[in-house]
Every structure is written in C-alpha cells, then in structure tokens.
Coordinates of C-alpha atoms and ligand atoms in Angstrom, one line a residue:
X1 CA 0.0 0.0 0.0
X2 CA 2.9 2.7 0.9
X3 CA 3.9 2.7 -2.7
X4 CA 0.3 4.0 -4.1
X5 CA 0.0 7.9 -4.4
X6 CA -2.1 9.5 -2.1
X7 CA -4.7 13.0 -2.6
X8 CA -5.7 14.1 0.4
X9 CA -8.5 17.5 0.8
X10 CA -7.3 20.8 0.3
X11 CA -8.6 22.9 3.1
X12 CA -7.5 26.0 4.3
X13 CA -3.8 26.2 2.1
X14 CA -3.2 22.9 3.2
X15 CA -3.6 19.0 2.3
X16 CA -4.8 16.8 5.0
X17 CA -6.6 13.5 5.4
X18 CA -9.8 12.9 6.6
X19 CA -10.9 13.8 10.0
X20 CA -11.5 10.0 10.1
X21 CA -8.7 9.1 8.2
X22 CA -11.0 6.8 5.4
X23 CA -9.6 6.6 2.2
X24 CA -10.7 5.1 -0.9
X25 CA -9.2 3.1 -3.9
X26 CA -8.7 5.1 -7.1
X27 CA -8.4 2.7 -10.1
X28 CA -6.4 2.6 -13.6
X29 CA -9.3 1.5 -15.9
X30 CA -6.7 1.0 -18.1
X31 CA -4.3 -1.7 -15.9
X32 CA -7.3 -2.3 -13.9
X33 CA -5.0 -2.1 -10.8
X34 CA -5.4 0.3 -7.8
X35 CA -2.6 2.9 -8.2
X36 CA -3.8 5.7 -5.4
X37 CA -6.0 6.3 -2.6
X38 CA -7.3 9.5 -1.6
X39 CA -9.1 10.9 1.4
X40 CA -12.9 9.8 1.9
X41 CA -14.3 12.9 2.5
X42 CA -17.2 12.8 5.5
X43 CA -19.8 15.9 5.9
X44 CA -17.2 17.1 8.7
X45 CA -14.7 17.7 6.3
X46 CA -17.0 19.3 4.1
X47 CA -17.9 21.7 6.5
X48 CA -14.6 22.5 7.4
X49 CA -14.0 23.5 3.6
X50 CA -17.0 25.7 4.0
X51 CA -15.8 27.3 6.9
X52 CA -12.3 27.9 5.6
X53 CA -13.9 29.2 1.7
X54 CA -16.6 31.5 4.3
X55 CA -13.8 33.1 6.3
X56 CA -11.6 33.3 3.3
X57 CA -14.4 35.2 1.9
X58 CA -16.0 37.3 4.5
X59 CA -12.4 38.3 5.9
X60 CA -9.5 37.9 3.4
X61 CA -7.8 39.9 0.3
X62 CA -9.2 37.7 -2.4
X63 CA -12.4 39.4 -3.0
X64 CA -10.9 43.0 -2.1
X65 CA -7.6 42.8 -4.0
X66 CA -7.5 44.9 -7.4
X67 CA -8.5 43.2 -10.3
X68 CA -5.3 43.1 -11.6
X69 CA -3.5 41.4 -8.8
X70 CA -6.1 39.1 -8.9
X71 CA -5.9 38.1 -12.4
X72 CA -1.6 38.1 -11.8
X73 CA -2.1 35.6 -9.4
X74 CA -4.4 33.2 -11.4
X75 CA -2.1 33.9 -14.5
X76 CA 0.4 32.4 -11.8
X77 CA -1.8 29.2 -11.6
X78 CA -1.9 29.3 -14.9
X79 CA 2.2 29.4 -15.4
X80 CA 2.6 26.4 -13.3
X81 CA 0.2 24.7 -15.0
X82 CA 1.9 25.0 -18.4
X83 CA 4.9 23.8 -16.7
X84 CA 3.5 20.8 -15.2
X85 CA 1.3 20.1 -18.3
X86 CA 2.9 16.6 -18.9
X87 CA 2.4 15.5 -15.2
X88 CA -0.9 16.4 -14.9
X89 CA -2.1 14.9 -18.2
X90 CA -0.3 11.9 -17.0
X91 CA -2.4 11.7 -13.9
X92 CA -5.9 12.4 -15.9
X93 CA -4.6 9.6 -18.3
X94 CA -3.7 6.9 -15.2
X95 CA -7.0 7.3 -13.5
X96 CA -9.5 7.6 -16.8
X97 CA -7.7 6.3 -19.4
X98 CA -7.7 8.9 -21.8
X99 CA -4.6 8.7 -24.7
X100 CA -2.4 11.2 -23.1
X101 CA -2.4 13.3 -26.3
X102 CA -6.2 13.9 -25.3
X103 CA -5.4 14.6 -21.8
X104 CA -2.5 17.0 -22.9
X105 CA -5.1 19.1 -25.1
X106 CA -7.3 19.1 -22.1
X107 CA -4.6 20.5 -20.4
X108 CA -3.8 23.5 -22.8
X109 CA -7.8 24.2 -22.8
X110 CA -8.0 24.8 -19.1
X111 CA -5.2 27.0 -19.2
X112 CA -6.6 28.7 -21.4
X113 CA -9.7 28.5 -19.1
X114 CA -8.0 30.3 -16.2
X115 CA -6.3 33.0 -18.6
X116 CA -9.6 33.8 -20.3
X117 CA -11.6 34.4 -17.5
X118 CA -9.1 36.0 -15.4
X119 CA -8.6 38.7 -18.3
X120 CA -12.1 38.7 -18.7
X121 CA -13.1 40.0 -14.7
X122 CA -10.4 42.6 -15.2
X123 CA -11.8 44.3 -18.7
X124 CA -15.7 43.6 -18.2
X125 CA -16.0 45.8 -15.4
X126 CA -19.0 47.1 -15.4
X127 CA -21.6 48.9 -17.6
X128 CA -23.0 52.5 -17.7
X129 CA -26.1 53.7 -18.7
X130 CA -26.8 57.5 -19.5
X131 CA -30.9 58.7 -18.5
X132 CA -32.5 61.3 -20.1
X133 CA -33.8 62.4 -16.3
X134 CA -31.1 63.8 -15.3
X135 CA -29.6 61.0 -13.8
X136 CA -27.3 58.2 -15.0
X137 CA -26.7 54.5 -13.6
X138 CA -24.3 52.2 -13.8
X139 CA -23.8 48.3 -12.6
X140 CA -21.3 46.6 -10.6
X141 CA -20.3 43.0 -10.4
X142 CA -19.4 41.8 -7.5
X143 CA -18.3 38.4 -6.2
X144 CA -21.2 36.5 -4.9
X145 CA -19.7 34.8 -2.1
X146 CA -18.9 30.9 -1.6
X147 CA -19.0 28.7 -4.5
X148 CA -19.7 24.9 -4.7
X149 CA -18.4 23.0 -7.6
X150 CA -19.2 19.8 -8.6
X151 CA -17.3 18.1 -11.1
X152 CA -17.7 14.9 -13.4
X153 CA -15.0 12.6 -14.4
X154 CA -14.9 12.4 -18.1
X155 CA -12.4 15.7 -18.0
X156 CA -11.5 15.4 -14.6
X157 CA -9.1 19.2 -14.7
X158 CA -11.2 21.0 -17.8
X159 CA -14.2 20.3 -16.3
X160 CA -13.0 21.7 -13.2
X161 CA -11.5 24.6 -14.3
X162 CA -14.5 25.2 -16.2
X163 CA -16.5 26.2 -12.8
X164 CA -13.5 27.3 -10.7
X165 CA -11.7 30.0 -13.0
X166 CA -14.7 32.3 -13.6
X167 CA -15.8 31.4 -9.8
X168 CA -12.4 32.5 -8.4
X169 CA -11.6 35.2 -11.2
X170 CA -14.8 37.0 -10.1
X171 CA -13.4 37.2 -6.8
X172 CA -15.3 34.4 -5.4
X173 CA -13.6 31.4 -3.3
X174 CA -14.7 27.9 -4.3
X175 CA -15.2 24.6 -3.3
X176 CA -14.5 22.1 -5.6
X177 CA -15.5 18.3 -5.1
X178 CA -14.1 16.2 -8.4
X179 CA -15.7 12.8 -9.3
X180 CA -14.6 10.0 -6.6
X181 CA -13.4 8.2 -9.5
X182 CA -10.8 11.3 -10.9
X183 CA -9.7 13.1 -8.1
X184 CA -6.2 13.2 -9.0
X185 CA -5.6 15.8 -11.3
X186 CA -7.5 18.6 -9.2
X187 CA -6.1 17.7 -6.1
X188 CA -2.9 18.3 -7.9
X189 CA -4.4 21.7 -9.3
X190 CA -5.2 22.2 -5.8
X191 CA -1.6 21.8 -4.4
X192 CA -0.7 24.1 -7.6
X193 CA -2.8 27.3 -5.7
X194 CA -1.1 26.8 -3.0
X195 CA 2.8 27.0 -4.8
X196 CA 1.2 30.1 -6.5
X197 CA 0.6 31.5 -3.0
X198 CA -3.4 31.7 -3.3
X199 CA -4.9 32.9 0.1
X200 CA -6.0 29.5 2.1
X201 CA -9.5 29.2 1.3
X202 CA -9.6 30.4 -2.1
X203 CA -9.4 27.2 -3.6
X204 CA -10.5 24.3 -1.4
X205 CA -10.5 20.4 -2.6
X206 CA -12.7 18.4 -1.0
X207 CA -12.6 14.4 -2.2
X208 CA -15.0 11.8 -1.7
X209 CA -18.7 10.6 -2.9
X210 CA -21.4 12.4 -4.1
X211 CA -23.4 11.9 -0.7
X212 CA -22.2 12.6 1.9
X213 CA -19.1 14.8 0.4
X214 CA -21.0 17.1 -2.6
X215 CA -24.4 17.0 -0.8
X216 CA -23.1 18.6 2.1
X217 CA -21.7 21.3 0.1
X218 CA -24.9 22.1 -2.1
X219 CA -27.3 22.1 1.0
X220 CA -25.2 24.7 2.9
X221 CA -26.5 28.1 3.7
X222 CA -23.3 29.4 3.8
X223 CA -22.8 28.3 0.1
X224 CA -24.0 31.0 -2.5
X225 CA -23.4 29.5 -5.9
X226 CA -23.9 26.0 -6.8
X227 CA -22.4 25.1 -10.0
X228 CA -22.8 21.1 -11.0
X229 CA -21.7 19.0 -13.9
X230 CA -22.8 15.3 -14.8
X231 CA -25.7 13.5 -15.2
X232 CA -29.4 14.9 -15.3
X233 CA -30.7 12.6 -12.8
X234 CA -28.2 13.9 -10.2
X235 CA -28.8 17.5 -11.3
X236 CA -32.0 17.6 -10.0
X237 CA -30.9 16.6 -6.6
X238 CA -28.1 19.2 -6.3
X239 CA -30.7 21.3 -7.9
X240 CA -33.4 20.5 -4.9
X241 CA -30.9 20.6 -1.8
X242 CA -29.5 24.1 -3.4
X243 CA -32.8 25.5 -3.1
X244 CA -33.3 24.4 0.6
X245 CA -31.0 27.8 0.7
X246 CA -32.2 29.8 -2.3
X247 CA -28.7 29.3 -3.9
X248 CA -28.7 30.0 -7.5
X249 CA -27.4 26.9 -9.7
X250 CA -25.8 26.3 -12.8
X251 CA -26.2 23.3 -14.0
X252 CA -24.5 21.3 -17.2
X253 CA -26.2 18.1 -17.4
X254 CA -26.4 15.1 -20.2
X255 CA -27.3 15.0 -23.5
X256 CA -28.4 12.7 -26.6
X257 CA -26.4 15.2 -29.7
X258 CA -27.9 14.9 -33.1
X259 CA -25.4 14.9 -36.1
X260 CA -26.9 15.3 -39.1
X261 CA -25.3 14.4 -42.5
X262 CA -27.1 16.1 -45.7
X263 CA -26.5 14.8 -49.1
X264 CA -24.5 18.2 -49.7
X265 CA -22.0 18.0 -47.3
X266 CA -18.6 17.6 -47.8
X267 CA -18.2 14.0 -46.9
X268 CA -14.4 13.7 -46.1
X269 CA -15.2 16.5 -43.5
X270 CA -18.2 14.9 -41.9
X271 CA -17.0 11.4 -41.9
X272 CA -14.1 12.9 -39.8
X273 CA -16.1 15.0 -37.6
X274 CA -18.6 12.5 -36.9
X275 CA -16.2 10.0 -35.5
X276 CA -14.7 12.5 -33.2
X277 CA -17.8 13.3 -31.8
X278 CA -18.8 10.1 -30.7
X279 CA -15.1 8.3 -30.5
X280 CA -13.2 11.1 -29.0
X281 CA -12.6 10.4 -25.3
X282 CA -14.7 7.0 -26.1
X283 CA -17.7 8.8 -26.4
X284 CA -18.0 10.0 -22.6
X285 CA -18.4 13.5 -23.8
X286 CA -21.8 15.2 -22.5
X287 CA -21.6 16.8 -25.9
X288 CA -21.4 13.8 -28.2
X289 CA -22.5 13.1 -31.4
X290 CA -24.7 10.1 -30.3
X291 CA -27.3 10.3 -32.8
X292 CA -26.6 10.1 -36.4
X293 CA -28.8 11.4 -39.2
X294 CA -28.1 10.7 -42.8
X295 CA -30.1 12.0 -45.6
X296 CA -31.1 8.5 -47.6
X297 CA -29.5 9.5 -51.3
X298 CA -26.3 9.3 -49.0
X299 CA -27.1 6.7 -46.5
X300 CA -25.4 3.9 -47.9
X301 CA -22.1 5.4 -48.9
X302 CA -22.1 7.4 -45.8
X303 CA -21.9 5.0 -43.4
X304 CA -19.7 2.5 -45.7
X305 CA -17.2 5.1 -44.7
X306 CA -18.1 6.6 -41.2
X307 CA -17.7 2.5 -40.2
X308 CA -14.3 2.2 -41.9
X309 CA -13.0 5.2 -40.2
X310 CA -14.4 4.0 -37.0
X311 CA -12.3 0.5 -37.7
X312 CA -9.0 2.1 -38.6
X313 CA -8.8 4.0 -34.8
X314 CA -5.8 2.8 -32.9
X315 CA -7.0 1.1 -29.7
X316 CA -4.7 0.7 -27.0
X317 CA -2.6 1.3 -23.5
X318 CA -3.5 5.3 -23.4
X319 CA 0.4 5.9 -22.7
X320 CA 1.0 4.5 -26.2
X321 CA 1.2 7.4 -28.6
X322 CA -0.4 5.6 -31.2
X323 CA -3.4 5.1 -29.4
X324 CA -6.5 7.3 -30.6
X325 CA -9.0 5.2 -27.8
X326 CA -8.9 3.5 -24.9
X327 CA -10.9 1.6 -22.1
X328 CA -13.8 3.4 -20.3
X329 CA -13.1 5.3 -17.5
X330 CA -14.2 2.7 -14.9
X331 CA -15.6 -0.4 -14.0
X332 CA -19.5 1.2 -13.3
X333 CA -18.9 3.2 -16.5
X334 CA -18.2 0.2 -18.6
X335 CA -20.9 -2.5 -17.3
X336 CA -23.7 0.6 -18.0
X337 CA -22.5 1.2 -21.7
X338 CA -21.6 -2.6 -22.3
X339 CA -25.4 -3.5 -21.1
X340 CA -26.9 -0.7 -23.4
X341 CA -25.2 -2.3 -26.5
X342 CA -26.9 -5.6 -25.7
X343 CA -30.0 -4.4 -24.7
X344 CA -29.8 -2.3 -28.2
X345 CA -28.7 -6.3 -30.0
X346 CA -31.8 -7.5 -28.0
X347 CA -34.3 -4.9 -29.0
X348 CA -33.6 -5.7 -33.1
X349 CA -30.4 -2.7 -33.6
X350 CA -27.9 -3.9 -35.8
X351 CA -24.2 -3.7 -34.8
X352 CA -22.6 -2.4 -38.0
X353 CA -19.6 -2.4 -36.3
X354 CA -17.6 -2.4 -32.7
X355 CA -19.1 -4.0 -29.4
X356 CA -18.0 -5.3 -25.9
X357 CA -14.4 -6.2 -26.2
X358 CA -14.2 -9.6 -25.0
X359 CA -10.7 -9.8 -23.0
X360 CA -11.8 -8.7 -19.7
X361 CA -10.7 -5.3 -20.6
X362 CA -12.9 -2.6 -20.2
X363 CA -13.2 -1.6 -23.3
X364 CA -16.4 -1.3 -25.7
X365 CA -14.9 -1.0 -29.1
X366 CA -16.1 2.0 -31.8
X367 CA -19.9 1.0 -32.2
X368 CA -22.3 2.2 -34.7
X369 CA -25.8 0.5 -34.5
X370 CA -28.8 1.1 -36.7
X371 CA -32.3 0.1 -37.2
X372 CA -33.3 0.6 -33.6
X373 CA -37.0 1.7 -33.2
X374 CA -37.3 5.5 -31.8
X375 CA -38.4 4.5 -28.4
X376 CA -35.5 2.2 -27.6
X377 CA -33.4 3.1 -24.9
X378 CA -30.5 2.7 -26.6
X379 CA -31.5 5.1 -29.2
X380 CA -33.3 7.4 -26.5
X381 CA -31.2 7.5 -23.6
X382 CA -27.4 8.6 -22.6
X383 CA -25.1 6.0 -23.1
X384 CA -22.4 7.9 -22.4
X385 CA -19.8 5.7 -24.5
X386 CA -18.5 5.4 -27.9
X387 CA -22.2 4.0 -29.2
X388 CA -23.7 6.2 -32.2
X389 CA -27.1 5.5 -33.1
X390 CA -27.8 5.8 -36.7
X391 CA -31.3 6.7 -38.5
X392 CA -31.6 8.4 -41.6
X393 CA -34.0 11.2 -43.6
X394 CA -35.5 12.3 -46.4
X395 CA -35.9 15.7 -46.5
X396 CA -34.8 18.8 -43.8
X397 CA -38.3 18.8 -42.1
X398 CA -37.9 15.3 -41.0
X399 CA -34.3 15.9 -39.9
X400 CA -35.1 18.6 -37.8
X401 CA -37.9 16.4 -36.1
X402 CA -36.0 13.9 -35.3
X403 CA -33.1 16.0 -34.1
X404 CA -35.4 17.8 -31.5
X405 CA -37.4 14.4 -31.0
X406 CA -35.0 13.8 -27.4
X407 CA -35.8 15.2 -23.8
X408 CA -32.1 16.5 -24.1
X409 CA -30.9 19.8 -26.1
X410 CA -27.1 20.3 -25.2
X411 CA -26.2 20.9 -28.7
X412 CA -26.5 19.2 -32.0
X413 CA -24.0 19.7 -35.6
X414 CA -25.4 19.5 -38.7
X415 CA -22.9 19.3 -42.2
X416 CA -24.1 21.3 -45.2
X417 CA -22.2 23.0 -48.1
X418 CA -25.8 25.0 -48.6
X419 CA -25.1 28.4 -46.4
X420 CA -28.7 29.1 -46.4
X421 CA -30.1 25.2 -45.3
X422 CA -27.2 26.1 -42.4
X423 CA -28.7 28.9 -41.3
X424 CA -32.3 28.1 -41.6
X425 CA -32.0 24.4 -39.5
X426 CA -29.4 25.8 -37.4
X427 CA -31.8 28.6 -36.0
X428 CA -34.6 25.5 -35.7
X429 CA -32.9 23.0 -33.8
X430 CA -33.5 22.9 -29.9
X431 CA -29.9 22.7 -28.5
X432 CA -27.6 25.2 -26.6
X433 CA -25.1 25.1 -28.8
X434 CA -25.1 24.2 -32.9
X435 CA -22.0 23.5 -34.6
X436 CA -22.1 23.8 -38.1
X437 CA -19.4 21.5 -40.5
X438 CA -17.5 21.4 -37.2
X439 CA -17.5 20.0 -33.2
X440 CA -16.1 21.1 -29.6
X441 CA -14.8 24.1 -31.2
X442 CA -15.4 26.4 -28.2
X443 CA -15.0 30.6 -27.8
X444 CA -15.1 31.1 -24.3
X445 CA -17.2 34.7 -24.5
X446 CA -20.4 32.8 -26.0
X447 CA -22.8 30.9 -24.0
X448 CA -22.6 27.5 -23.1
X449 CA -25.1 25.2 -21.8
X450 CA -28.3 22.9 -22.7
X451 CA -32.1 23.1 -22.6
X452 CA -34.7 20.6 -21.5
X453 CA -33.2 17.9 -19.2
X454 CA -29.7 19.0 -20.7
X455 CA -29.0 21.7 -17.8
X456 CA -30.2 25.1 -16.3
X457 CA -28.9 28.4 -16.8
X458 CA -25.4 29.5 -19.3
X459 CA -22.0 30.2 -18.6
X460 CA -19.2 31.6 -20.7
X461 CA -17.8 35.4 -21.0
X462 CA -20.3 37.3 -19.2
X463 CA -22.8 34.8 -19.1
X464 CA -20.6 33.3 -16.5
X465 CA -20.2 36.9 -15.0
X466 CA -24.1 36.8 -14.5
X467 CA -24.1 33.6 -12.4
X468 CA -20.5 34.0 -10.6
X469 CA -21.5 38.0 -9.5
X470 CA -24.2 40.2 -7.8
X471 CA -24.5 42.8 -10.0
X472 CA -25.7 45.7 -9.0
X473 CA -27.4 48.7 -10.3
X474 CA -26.7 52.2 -8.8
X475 CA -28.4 55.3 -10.1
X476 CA -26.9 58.8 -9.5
X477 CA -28.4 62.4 -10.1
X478 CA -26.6 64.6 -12.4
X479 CA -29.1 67.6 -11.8
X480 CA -29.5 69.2 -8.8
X481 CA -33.3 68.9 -7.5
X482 CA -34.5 72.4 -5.8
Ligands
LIG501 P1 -23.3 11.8 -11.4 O1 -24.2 12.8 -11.9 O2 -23.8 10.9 -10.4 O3 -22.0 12.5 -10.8 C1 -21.4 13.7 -11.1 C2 -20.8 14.4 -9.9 O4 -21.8 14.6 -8.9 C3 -19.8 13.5 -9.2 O5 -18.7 14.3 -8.6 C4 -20.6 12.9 -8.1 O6 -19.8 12.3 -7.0 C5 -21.5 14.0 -7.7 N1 -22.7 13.6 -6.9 C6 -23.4 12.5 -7.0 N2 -24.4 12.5 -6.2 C7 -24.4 13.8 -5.6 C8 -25.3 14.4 -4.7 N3 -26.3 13.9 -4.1 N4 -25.0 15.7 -4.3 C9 -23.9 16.3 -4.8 N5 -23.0 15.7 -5.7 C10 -23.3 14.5 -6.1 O7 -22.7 11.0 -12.6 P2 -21.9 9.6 -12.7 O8 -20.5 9.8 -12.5 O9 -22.6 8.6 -11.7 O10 -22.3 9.2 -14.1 C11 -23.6 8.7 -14.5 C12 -24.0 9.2 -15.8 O11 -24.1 10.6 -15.8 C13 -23.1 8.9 -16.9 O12 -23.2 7.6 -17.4 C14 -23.5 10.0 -17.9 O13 -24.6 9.5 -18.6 C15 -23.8 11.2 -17.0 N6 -22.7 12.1 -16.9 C16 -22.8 13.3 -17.6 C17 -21.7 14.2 -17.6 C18 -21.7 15.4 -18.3 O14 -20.7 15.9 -18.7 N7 -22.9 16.1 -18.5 C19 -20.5 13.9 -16.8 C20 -20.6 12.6 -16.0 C21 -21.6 11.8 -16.1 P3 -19.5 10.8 -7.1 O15 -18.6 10.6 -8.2 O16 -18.8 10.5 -5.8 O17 -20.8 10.0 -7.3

C-alpha cells in the first residue's frame, strides 16, 4: 500500500486527510489495478472546507484585491500549469484512461480556461447607462460569495477549471468536489494554488462521494453558488438541496447530440467530424455526437465510410502514442454502456460495427448501431460511450424532427455546403449550442449550456459573470433637485 500515491482534501492552504482518516481506492481502468488512494471525505470535512472558503471570503484579500493582482495571481496558476502540463495529463490519463495526447489538449484548454476568464473580470467591469432624467446608472459586479463546484470525471481538470476560474476570477472562493473516480488531477491543481501563494481558502479540494461529500456542500447556507456537472438525474438533486437555501445553480447536465449528415456536405469532412464526436474520449463527452442522421440519397455510402474510419482507430494502453481510444473510465462506467449495447442487440439494432471487447478489458470498441426503433433506450437514452445511433432522412423537415425528438438539447451539428439550409435548421434545432461542418470548437465569451433535461442556466464570457456576480445597479443624479 505505501507505494500507491495518495490526494488528500485541500482545506484552508493545506492537504490533509480525513478527519477519520478513510480513504478510498482510485483505479487505472486502463491496468485495472489500484494505483492511489485518496481521502474519503465525511460531511465534517466538508464543512470544514465551507468554513475555511466563508472566512476566506468574509475576511480575506481575495475578494478585495485589485482586479489586476487578482488576475496576476491566477495567470500564476496558470504558469505552473503549463509547466507541469505533462504530469498532470499523466495523472488524468492513469485514472481515466484517456490517450495522453487527449489529456495534454485538455490540459492546454484549461489553461486557457483560467487565462480567459481572469482577463475577462479585469476588462468587463462594469456597464453604464446615460438617462435622459437627469440622472445616469451604472452596474457593478461583485463576487457573490462561496461557490460549490461539482465536477464529473470524463475531463476530470477542464471540467473543473471550467467552474472554478470564472468562480475565483470574479473574486469568489470555491469549493470544488471532483468525481470519486478522478480526483487526482485537481487535487494536484489544488496543491498548484497553494505553490502560486493563493490565500488559504480560495481554492479548497474536497474528495469523496457524491453523498455525503457534494451533498453537504450544495445544501449549505453558507454556500452562495452552486455550479454542477454530470448527469441529469443527479442535477436535480443538487438542484433541490440548493434551493433548501435559495442558492442560485448552474447546471451542465447530459445529452443525446444529433449529427446530421445532408446529401450536400462535404463528406471527407463529416465522416471525420462525426467520429470524433462520438469516439473522441470513447464517447464520454456530454456533448457527443450520439445520434446520427443521414439523408437517404447518401445513406449507404455514408456510413460504408463513417464505419471504416471508426475501424482504422488505434485502440490501446493510453500511454502508447499511437493510441486514438482507450478503455472506459471505470468499472461502473463500462458494465452501463456494455449493457446498453446488448440491450440495443436484444431490441432488433444492428451492430454495423464495434461491441464489448471480449478480453476482460474494459473496453467497448467503436460501435455504430442502426435500425433501432425511436423509443429504444438505446436510441433514446445517454449512453455515455462510444455508441452512435444511426437513422436516416429524407428531406430537412424530417431531420429537424428527429433531431429535437429527445428530452435532451445540449447541442447538436449538422454538415451542409448549402449556407442558407445552415442557417435556416441551425436557427430550428433545440440545443444550446449548434456547430455547423464542425464539433467542440469552443469561444469562451459565447454561451454554453443545454435546454430541456440537458441543464439550467449559461456560462461563458459574461454569461458566466451573471451567475458568478451580484450585480448591482446604482443610479446617481446629475441635476440638482430644488
Ligand atoms: P453523477 O451525476 O452521479 O456524478 C457527477 C458528480 O456529482 C460527481 O462528482 C458525483 O460524485 C457528484 N454527486 C453524486 N451525487 C451527488 C449528490 N447527491 N450531491 C452532490 N453531488 C453528487 O454522474 P456519474 O458519475 O454517476 O455518471 C452517471 C451518468 O451521468 C453517466 O453515465 C453519464 O450519462 C452522465 N454524466 C454526464 C456528464 C456530463 O458531462 N454532462 C459527466 C458525467 C456523467 P461521485 O462521483 O462521488 O458520485
């Protein structure tokens, strides 16, 4: 046991076990070996977090520094960050089994996340508005207090960074509790805060399981944000306790994403778009391209070649450079998708290619399934895993239909080389976000987030300023009265 690495919480600047000293396991999908433990978090240590984020909050610098010193000192985060880039992707790729190219662009992008948004508190100040009463007004945003953050495991640090850089950029301090399964890499960003001299209590870690760990940070009343990622199920609980306190919540939850394929598009460019939406990461992207839609003219030559390219991807040990996919991120994880591709073999879906690897890995190879019936829970339902559903279409009324025919409306692509038909079903489908001949391309000003069961609420530029602030309005007389 002495060998395996060890995350403890980060509370108050420093790392520490449990009050009651529990640990749990943290697996390799990959090796399927234990290789760390980390701290079991109970609802004490949780509130000792919240006590330490409160106090940081109430009575420290971070919220009353400048707005340049406090975007200097996330830039610092930042810095280390690029420096360590190859040791953190290495832990992300050891306890999810990402390829480590993957994890190493994850890397760069939450970087990026912490550079953006601590440029973006110190130029979108504030907003003035002239009256024509004499008067003028002008808003504030200021930090809104105590943040919880709850993170998923399919990006263990971009997630992450995702909710704590705006959080902490706006002058907020945060809680963050990762996925039991990942903690690694933001325990690591944790100890990171702490070399870049963050105020203890600005960025707390908290590891452990959803319940009792995360639930005692969402039903808090000294928690004023409550910012969640993962599934929708699970949102609605976070959403429920965070309203026991009236604490606002953002919430990015699953999704079902149609692709849809018209006869027009260019083909070399959709084939390869469409299997990096659903293979990429092995499909455990919220965002994934999970349900195919081919116009018929197309249909056959279409998916002759989205199933080659789905056959040609190198599967393998995530270390190995040549490896484009590998195992599923856990144990769980894998027995839910491997029982959706039989239940999908059961209900009449045919497996063009891919399925359950059969050497005790935890792999489920590239699938692509067709001729499942609309109501199927395969077809219906996140998978989560690198399953794509395919149905095809006649004309761009039925596409659209059957695009917006899901409970789920994170975001959806459809390939075109007809600007207008872009345009037109672009503006029609029901999703947060529409990517157009393209997929996870991301600016970080526009909004991001989902409709329908897919989440609550936006974040991105200021949209993210909205839910991380109190803004405030203050009005001021110009004219002298009497
Ligand atoms: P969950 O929604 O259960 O977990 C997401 C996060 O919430 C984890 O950190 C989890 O902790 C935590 N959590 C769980 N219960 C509570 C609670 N009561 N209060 C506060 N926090 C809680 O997702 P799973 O990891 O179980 O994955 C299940 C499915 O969810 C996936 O198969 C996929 O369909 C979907 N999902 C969607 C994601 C997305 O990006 N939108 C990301 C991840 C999953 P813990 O890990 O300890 O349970």
């Amino acid at each position: 046991m002495s060998e395996l690495a060890f995350f403890g919480h980060i509370i108050d600047g420093v790392e520490v076990e449990s009050e009651s000293g529990a640990r749990f396991d943290v697996w390799n999908p990959w090796t399927r070996e234990v290789w760390a433990q980390a701290a079991e978090g109970t609802a004490a240590d949780a509130e000792r977090a919240i006590a330490s984020s409160r106090k940081a909050f109430d009575e420290g610098p971070w919220p009353r520094m400048g707005r340049v010193e406090r975007a200097a000192a996330i830039h610092r985060l930042a810095d280390l960050m690029e420096e360590r880039a190859d040791e953190i992707a290495r832990l992300d790729t050891t306890n999810m089994g990402k390829p480590f190219a993957q994890a190493k662009h994850d890397v760069a992008r939450s970087v990026w996340n912490f550079r953006f948004f601590a440029d973006h508190q110190r130029d979108h100040v504030g907003e003035v508005f002239p009256m024509d009463s004499g008067h003028h007004s002008y808003s504030e945003f200021g930090p809104a207090g105590v943040v919880a953050a709850i993170s998923p495991w399919n990006f263990p640090l971009m997630m992450a960074s995702w909710k704590i850089a705006p959080a902490i950029a706006w002058g907020n301090t945060c809680i963050i509790k990762p996925s039991e399964d990942t903690p690694a890499s933001v325990t690591y960003l944790g100890r990171l805060a702490i070399e870049a001299g963050f105020p203890p209590g600005v960025l707390n870690v908290i590891n452990g399981y959803g319940a009792p760990a995360g639930s005692t940070l969402t039903g808090d009343d000294r928690v004023d944000r409550v910012t969640f990622t993962g599934s929708s199920q699970t949102g609605k609980m976070v959403m429920a306790s965070a309203a026991t306190h009236l604490a606002p919540v953002s919430l990015e939850l699953g999704g079902k994403g149609a692709n849809i394929v018209f006869a027009d598009a260019d083909l070399d460019n959709a084939v390869y778009w469409a299997v990096e939406a659903i293979f990429r990461n092995a499909g455990q992207i919220c965002l994934a391209g999970s349900r195919l839609f081919v116009q018929s003219s197309i249909y056959d030559e279409f998916m002759t070649r989205f199933v080659a390219a789905a056959e040609k991807l190198v599967i393998g040990d995530p270390f190995d450079p040549a490896t484009q996919f590998s195992s599923l991120a856990s144990k769980r994880h894998f027995d839910k998708v491997a029982s959706y591709v039989e239940s999908a073999q059961a209900l009449g879906g045919r497996v063009l290619t891919g399925g359950v690897a059969e050497d005790g890995s935890w792999v489920v190879r590239p699938t692509i399934i067709d001729g499942l019936a609309l109501d199927a829970a395969p077809y219906c339902e996140e998978i989560f895993g690198p399953v794509c559903v395919v149905n095809r279409f006649e004309d761009e009324a039925q596409a659209v239909h059957l695009a917006n025919d899901t409970r789920y409306g994170l975001n959806a692509m459809l390939f075109t080389e007809n600007l207008s038909r872009a345009h037109r079903v672009a503006s029609k489908l029901r999703a947060g976000t529409v990517w157009v001949n393209c997929f996870f391309i991301r600016d970080l000003r526009t909004p991001f987030g989902g409709v329908g069961d897919s989440g609550v609420g936006r974040e991105g530029g200021n949209f993210s300023r909205e839910f991380f602030t109190e803004p405030k309005a203050v009005v001021m007389q110009i004219d002298r009265k009497g």
